[in-house]
PDB file of C-alpha atoms in Angstrom:
ATOM      1  CA  ASP Y   1      13.114  36.712  14.248  1.00  0.00           C
ATOM      2  CA  TRP Y   2      13.345  33.197  15.763  1.00  0.00           C
ATOM      3  CA  LYS Y   3       9.574  33.138  15.992  1.00  0.00           C
ATOM      4  CA  ASN Y   4       9.251  33.853  12.260  1.00  0.00           C
ATOM      5  CA  LYS Y   5      11.792  31.110  11.454  1.00  0.00           C
ATOM      6  CA  ARG Y   6       9.852  28.632  13.590  1.00  0.00           C
ATOM      7  CA  ILE Y   7       6.579  29.543  11.875  1.00  0.00           C
ATOM      8  CA  LYS Y   8       8.259  29.246   8.465  1.00  0.00           C
ATOM      9  CA  ASN Y   9       9.661  25.806   9.387  1.00  0.00           C
ATOM     10  CA  GLU Y  10       6.262  24.661  10.645  1.00  0.00           C
ATOM     11  CA  LYS Y  11       4.651  25.801   7.380  1.00  0.00           C
ATOM     12  CA  GLU Y  12       7.282  23.976   5.334  1.00  0.00           C
ATOM     13  CA  MET Y  13       6.783  20.797   7.373  1.00  0.00           C
ATOM     14  CA  PHE Y  14       3.016  21.050   6.951  1.00  0.00           C
ATOM     15  CA  ILE Y  15       3.348  21.508   3.185  1.00  0.00           C
ATOM     16  CA  MET Y  16       5.738  18.554   2.913  1.00  0.00           C
ATOM     17  CA  LYS Y  17       3.366  16.304   4.902  1.00  0.00           C
ATOM     18  CA  LEU Y  18       0.459  17.517   2.778  1.00  0.00           C
ATOM     19  CA  ARG Y  19       2.356  16.687  -0.428  1.00  0.00           C
ATOM     20  CA  LYS Y  20       3.126  13.198   0.833  1.00  0.00           C
ATOM     21  CA  ASN Y  21      -0.510  12.637   1.830  1.00  0.00           C
ATOM     22  CA  ILE Y  22      -1.657  13.866  -1.579  1.00  0.00           C
ATOM     23  CA  LEU Y  23       0.802  11.510  -3.281  1.00  0.00           C
ATOM     24  CA  THR Y  24      -0.462   8.590  -1.189  1.00  0.00           C
ATOM     25  CA  THR Y  25      -4.070   9.475  -1.970  1.00  0.00           C
ATOM     26  CA  LEU Y  26      -3.295   9.823  -5.670  1.00  0.00           C
ATOM     27  CA  LEU Y  27      -1.485   6.466  -5.766  1.00  0.00           C
ATOM     28  CA  LEU Y  28      -4.361   4.711  -4.007  1.00  0.00           C
ATOM     29  CA  ALA Y  29      -6.886   6.350  -6.337  1.00  0.00           C
ATOM     30  CA  ILE Y  30      -4.923   5.161  -9.368  1.00  0.00           C
ATOM     31  CA  GLY Y  31      -4.706   1.669  -7.891  1.00  0.00           C
ATOM     32  CA  PHE Y  32      -8.417   1.680  -7.117  1.00  0.00           C
ATOM     33  CA  ILE Y  33      -9.365   2.716 -10.647  1.00  0.00           C
ATOM     34  CA  LEU Y  34      -6.988   0.248 -12.306  1.00  0.00           C
ATOM     35  CA  HIS Y  35      -8.295  -2.545 -10.082  1.00  0.00           C
ATOM     36  CA  GLN Y  36     -11.861  -1.744 -11.103  1.00  0.00           C
ATOM     37  CA  ILE Y  37     -11.239  -1.644 -14.862  1.00  0.00           C
ATOM     38  CA  THR Y  38      -8.691  -4.446 -15.268  1.00  0.00           C
ATOM     39  CA  PRO Y  39     -10.133  -7.669 -16.653  1.00  0.00           C
ATOM     40  CA  GLY Y  40      -9.133 -10.993 -15.154  1.00  0.00           C
ATOM     41  CA  ILE Y  41      -6.246 -12.891 -16.702  1.00  0.00           C
ATOM     42  CA  LEU Y  42      -4.933 -16.385 -16.089  1.00  0.00           C
ATOM     43  CA  GLY Y  43      -8.232 -17.988 -15.216  1.00  0.00           C
ATOM     44  CA  GLY Y  44      -9.840 -14.843 -13.833  1.00  0.00           C
ATOM     45  CA  MET Y  45      -6.907 -13.795 -11.615  1.00  0.00           C
ATOM     46  CA  LYS Y  46      -5.799 -10.200 -11.864  1.00  0.00           C
ATOM     47  CA  PHE Y  47      -3.304  -7.860 -10.304  1.00  0.00           C
ATOM     48  CA  ASP Y  48      -4.708  -6.297  -7.145  1.00  0.00           C
ATOM     49  CA  PHE Y  49      -3.713  -2.817  -8.190  1.00  0.00           C
ATOM     50  CA  LEU Y  50      -5.062  -1.166  -5.041  1.00  0.00           C
ATOM     51  CA  LEU Y  51      -2.864  -3.420  -2.921  1.00  0.00           C
ATOM     52  CA  ILE Y  52       0.127  -2.861  -5.234  1.00  0.00           C
ATOM     53  CA  PHE Y  53      -0.233   0.913  -5.032  1.00  0.00           C
ATOM     54  CA  MET Y  54      -0.720   0.683  -1.260  1.00  0.00           C
ATOM     55  CA  ILE Y  55       2.638  -1.087  -0.981  1.00  0.00           C
ATOM     56  CA  VAL Y  56       4.281   1.377  -3.388  1.00  0.00           C
ATOM     57  CA  SER Y  57       3.069   4.205  -1.138  1.00  0.00           C
ATOM     58  CA  LEU Y  58       4.677   2.515   1.863  1.00  0.00           C
ATOM     59  CA  LEU Y  59       7.943   2.006  -0.028  1.00  0.00           C
ATOM     60  CA  LEU Y  60       8.011   5.691  -1.021  1.00  0.00           C
ATOM     61  CA  ASN Y  61       7.083   7.028   2.395  1.00  0.00           C
ATOM     62  CA  PRO Y  62       7.686   4.512   5.196  1.00  0.00           C
ATOM     63  CA  LYS Y  63       6.791   6.913   7.989  1.00  0.00           C
ATOM     64  CA  PHE Y  64       4.423   5.572  10.636  1.00  0.00           C
ATOM     65  CA  GLU Y  65       1.844   8.327  10.052  1.00  0.00           C
ATOM     66  CA  ASN Y  66       1.745   7.426   6.341  1.00  0.00           C
ATOM     67  CA  VAL Y  67       1.472   3.737   7.165  1.00  0.00           C
ATOM     68  CA  MET Y  68      -1.645   4.346   9.253  1.00  0.00           C
ATOM     69  CA  PHE Y  69      -3.123   6.774   6.717  1.00  0.00           C
ATOM     70  CA  THR Y  70      -2.420   4.413   3.813  1.00  0.00           C
ATOM     71  CA  GLY Y  71      -3.819   1.356   5.599  1.00  0.00           C
ATOM     72  CA  LEU Y  72      -7.024   3.101   6.618  1.00  0.00           C
ATOM     73  CA  LEU Y  73      -7.625   4.713   3.218  1.00  0.00           C
ATOM     74  CA  ALA Y  74      -6.862   1.505   1.280  1.00  0.00           C
ATOM     75  CA  GLY Y  75      -9.098  -0.443   3.678  1.00  0.00           C
ATOM     76  CA  LEU Y  76     -11.978   1.968   3.205  1.00  0.00           C
ATOM     77  CA  LEU Y  77     -11.630   1.896  -0.593  1.00  0.00           C
ATOM     78  CA  SER Y  78     -11.584  -1.912  -0.552  1.00  0.00           C
ATOM     79  CA  ALA Y  79     -14.532  -2.034   1.824  1.00  0.00           C
ATOM     80  CA  MET Y  80     -16.626   0.204  -0.426  1.00  0.00           C
ATOM     81  CA  THR Y  81     -16.218  -2.062  -3.427  1.00  0.00           C
ATOM     82  CA  THR Y  82     -15.892  -5.559  -2.009  1.00  0.00           C
ATOM     83  CA  SER Y  83     -17.982  -8.262  -3.619  1.00  0.00           C
ATOM     84  CA  PHE Y  84     -17.422 -10.571  -0.645  1.00  0.00           C
ATOM     85  CA  PRO Y  85     -20.601 -10.719   1.493  1.00  0.00           C
ATOM     86  CA  GLY Y  86     -19.816  -9.051   4.809  1.00  0.00           C
ATOM     87  CA  GLY Y  87     -16.265  -8.264   3.676  1.00  0.00           C
ATOM     88  CA  GLN Y  88     -16.263  -4.582   4.571  1.00  0.00           C
ATOM     89  CA  LEU Y  89     -14.685  -4.828   8.034  1.00  0.00           C
ATOM     90  CA  PRO Y  90     -12.283  -7.659   7.058  1.00  0.00           C
ATOM     91  CA  ASN Y  91     -11.004  -5.424   4.219  1.00  0.00           C
ATOM     92  CA  ILE Y  92     -10.214  -2.615   6.643  1.00  0.00           C
ATOM     93  CA  ILE Y  93      -8.593  -5.003   9.111  1.00  0.00           C
ATOM     94  CA  ASP Y  94      -6.457  -6.729   6.496  1.00  0.00           C
ATOM     95  CA  LYS Y  95      -5.116  -3.473   5.033  1.00  0.00           C
ATOM     96  CA  MET Y  96      -4.281  -2.043   8.459  1.00  0.00           C
ATOM     97  CA  VAL Y  97      -2.531  -5.229   9.623  1.00  0.00           C
ATOM     98  CA  ALA Y  98      -0.675  -5.604   6.318  1.00  0.00           C
ATOM     99  CA  CYS Y  99       0.524  -1.990   6.479  1.00  0.00           C
ATOM    100  CA  LEU Y 100       1.757  -2.356  10.062  1.00  0.00           C
ATOM    101  CA  ILE Y 101       3.680  -5.548   9.302  1.00  0.00           C
ATOM    102  CA  LEU Y 102       5.047  -4.109   6.064  1.00  0.00           C
ATOM    103  CA  PHE Y 103       6.185  -1.030   7.992  1.00  0.00           C
ATOM    104  CA  VAL Y 104       8.540  -3.247  10.002  1.00  0.00           C
ATOM    105  CA  ILE Y 105       9.676  -5.231   6.946  1.00  0.00           C
ATOM    106  CA  ILE Y 106      10.314  -2.110   4.856  1.00  0.00           C
ATOM    107  CA  LYS Y 107      12.246  -0.457   7.687  1.00  0.00           C
ATOM    108  CA  PHE Y 108      14.405  -3.589   7.942  1.00  0.00           C
ATOM    109  CA  PHE Y 109      15.085  -3.710   4.190  1.00  0.00           C
ATOM    110  CA  TYR Y 110      14.975   0.052   3.514  1.00  0.00           C
ATOM    111  CA  GLN Y 111      18.531   0.221   2.182  1.00  0.00           C
ATOM    112  CA  PHE Y 112      17.462  -2.272  -0.529  1.00  0.00           C
ATOM    113  CA  LYS Y 113      14.236  -0.506  -1.531  1.00  0.00           C
ATOM    114  CA  ASN Y 114      15.547   0.049  -5.053  1.00  0.00           C
ATOM    115  CA  ASN Y 115      16.393  -3.617  -5.587  1.00  0.00           C
ATOM    116  CA  SER Y 116      13.768  -5.209  -7.852  1.00  0.00           C
ATOM    117  CA  ILE Y 117      13.971  -8.599  -6.152  1.00  0.00           C
ATOM    118  CA  VAL Y 118      13.483  -7.085  -2.696  1.00  0.00           C
ATOM    119  CA  VAL Y 119      10.585  -4.961  -3.962  1.00  0.00           C
ATOM    120  CA  GLY Y 120       8.964  -8.045  -5.524  1.00  0.00           C
ATOM    121  CA  VAL Y 121       9.397 -10.060  -2.326  1.00  0.00           C
ATOM    122  CA  ILE Y 122       7.959  -7.221  -0.228  1.00  0.00           C
ATOM    123  CA  GLY Y 123       4.997  -7.006  -2.638  1.00  0.00           C
ATOM    124  CA  GLY Y 124       4.439 -10.749  -2.417  1.00  0.00           C
ATOM    125  CA  ILE Y 125       4.702 -10.778   1.376  1.00  0.00           C
ATOM    126  CA  GLY Y 126       2.295  -7.841   1.648  1.00  0.00           C
ATOM    127  CA  THR Y 127      -0.215  -9.565  -0.622  1.00  0.00           C
ATOM    128  CA  PHE Y 128       0.075 -12.840   1.286  1.00  0.00           C
ATOM    129  CA  ILE Y 129      -0.406 -11.082   4.639  1.00  0.00           C
ATOM    130  CA  SER Y 130      -3.356  -9.085   3.323  1.00  0.00           C
ATOM    131  CA  GLY Y 131      -5.088 -12.132   1.848  1.00  0.00           C
ATOM    132  CA  THR Y 132      -4.478 -14.310   4.875  1.00  0.00           C
ATOM    133  CA  VAL Y 133      -5.704 -11.681   7.341  1.00  0.00           C
ATOM    134  CA  PHE Y 134      -8.735 -10.958   5.154  1.00  0.00           C
ATOM    135  CA  LEU Y 135      -9.740 -14.624   4.973  1.00  0.00           C
ATOM    136  CA  GLY Y 136      -9.044 -15.203   8.671  1.00  0.00           C
ATOM    137  CA  SER Y 137     -11.052 -12.203   9.820  1.00  0.00           C
ATOM    138  CA  ALA Y 138     -13.860 -12.936   7.336  1.00  0.00           C
ATOM    139  CA  ARG Y 139     -13.996 -16.530   8.575  1.00  0.00           C
ATOM    140  CA  LEU Y 140     -14.399 -15.313  12.162  1.00  0.00           C
ATOM    141  CA  MET Y 141     -16.949 -12.594  11.358  1.00  0.00           C
ATOM    142  CA  VAL Y 142     -19.143 -13.905   8.551  1.00  0.00           C
ATOM    143  CA  GLY Y 143     -17.827 -17.305   7.532  1.00  0.00           C
ATOM    144  CA  LEU Y 144     -16.311 -18.454   4.261  1.00  0.00           C
ATOM    145  CA  PRO Y 145     -18.141 -20.037   1.319  1.00  0.00           C
ATOM    146  CA  VAL Y 146     -15.453 -22.758   1.027  1.00  0.00           C
ATOM    147  CA  PRO Y 147     -12.668 -23.943   3.339  1.00  0.00           C
ATOM    148  CA  MET Y 148      -9.897 -21.430   3.999  1.00  0.00           C
ATOM    149  CA  ASN Y 149      -7.152 -23.703   2.647  1.00  0.00           C
ATOM    150  CA  VAL Y 150      -8.978 -23.909  -0.704  1.00  0.00           C
ATOM    151  CA  LEU Y 151      -9.218 -20.111  -0.888  1.00  0.00           C
ATOM    152  CA  MET Y 152      -5.559 -19.777   0.082  1.00  0.00           C
ATOM    153  CA  ARG Y 153      -4.472 -22.070  -2.760  1.00  0.00           C
ATOM    154  CA  ALA Y 154      -6.973 -20.793  -5.333  1.00  0.00           C
ATOM    155  CA  VAL Y 155      -6.853 -17.045  -4.636  1.00  0.00           C
ATOM    156  CA  VAL Y 156      -4.187 -15.867  -2.176  1.00  0.00           C
ATOM    157  CA  LEU Y 157      -1.156 -17.758  -3.494  1.00  0.00           C
ATOM    158  CA  PRO Y 158      -1.715 -16.929  -7.199  1.00  0.00           C
ATOM    159  CA  THR Y 159      -2.430 -13.286  -6.341  1.00  0.00           C
ATOM    160  CA  THR Y 160       0.729 -13.209  -4.211  1.00  0.00           C
ATOM    161  CA  LEU Y 161       2.790 -14.295  -7.198  1.00  0.00           C
ATOM    162  CA  ILE Y 162       1.052 -11.965  -9.655  1.00  0.00           C
ATOM    163  CA  ASN Y 163       1.307  -8.949  -7.328  1.00  0.00           C
ATOM    164  CA  GLY Y 164       4.941  -9.737  -6.510  1.00  0.00           C
ATOM    165  CA  ILE Y 165       5.757  -9.436 -10.203  1.00  0.00           C
ATOM    166  CA  GLY Y 166       3.415  -6.501 -10.837  1.00  0.00           C
ATOM    167  CA  ILE Y 167       4.788  -4.341  -8.039  1.00  0.00           C
ATOM    168  CA  VAL Y 168       8.283  -4.417  -9.516  1.00  0.00           C
ATOM    169  CA  PHE Y 169       7.014  -2.744 -12.679  1.00  0.00           C
ATOM    170  CA  ILE Y 170       4.604  -0.337 -10.977  1.00  0.00           C
ATOM    171  CA  TYR Y 171       7.163   0.775  -8.380  1.00  0.00           C
ATOM    172  CA  GLY Y 172       9.720   1.417 -11.120  1.00  0.00           C
ATOM    173  CA  LEU Y 173       7.197   3.434 -13.143  1.00  0.00           C
ATOM    174  CA  VAL Y 174       6.106   5.502 -10.142  1.00  0.00           C
ATOM    175  CA  ARG Y 175       9.701   6.233  -9.106  1.00  0.00           C
ATOM    176  CA  ARG Y 176      10.532   7.290 -12.664  1.00  0.00           C
ATOM    177  CA  ALA Y 177       7.423   9.512 -12.859  1.00  0.00           C
ATOM    178  CA  ILE Y 178       8.323  11.174  -9.557  1.00  0.00           C
ATOM    179  CA  LYS Y 179      11.882  11.754 -10.749  1.00  0.00           C
ATOM    180  CA  LEU Y 180      10.741  13.209 -14.100  1.00  0.00           C
ATOM    181  CA  SER Y 181       8.175  15.444 -12.394  1.00  0.00           C
ATOM    182  CA  GLY Y 182      10.819  16.992 -10.162  1.00  0.00           C
ATOM    183  CA  ILE Y 183       9.070  16.078  -6.922  1.00  0.00           C
ATOM    184  CA  THR Y 184      11.794  16.069  -4.293  1.00  0.00           C
ATOM    185  CA  SER Y 185       9.864  15.580  -1.075  1.00  0.00           C
ATOM    186  CA  CYS Y 186       9.395  11.795  -1.422  1.00  0.00           C
TER     187      CYS Y 186
END
């Protein structure tokens, strides 16, 4: 009897982990598609939807296994579609590093994960970390077309602000969709 209970518990745990992985994959796929089809606004800048949905996934499931899974999957998706020459490996590195640092930040602020200001700040910090690590690793591996400080001011800082605002709305929408769908394992 205890053996059957253990097997049943293991099955339930497996199904719950599978659901969370499917949710993460679905969120990243949505972010990937939105990022590809969204036109630039404000002088060509646009929300980095893949990065936003990566951070939303971490906010919904801040378990270390999900952090690693999310970082690797988001990095691979970014690497496949980067327009930056030689940017494949820097994309993977930046997403993994950003996820690991965000893991610590989200754990620290977890009790405030439903506060819009905190969510926006976490989104901005994640975007800033991702952009900075990407540019730094790209500079070391393949070089940059212009100085790093120019790219930081022209690309990373505006994207940080835009994503910080965008994540507040996306996170709220995703949480509401999960609630309306009746998903209880997140």
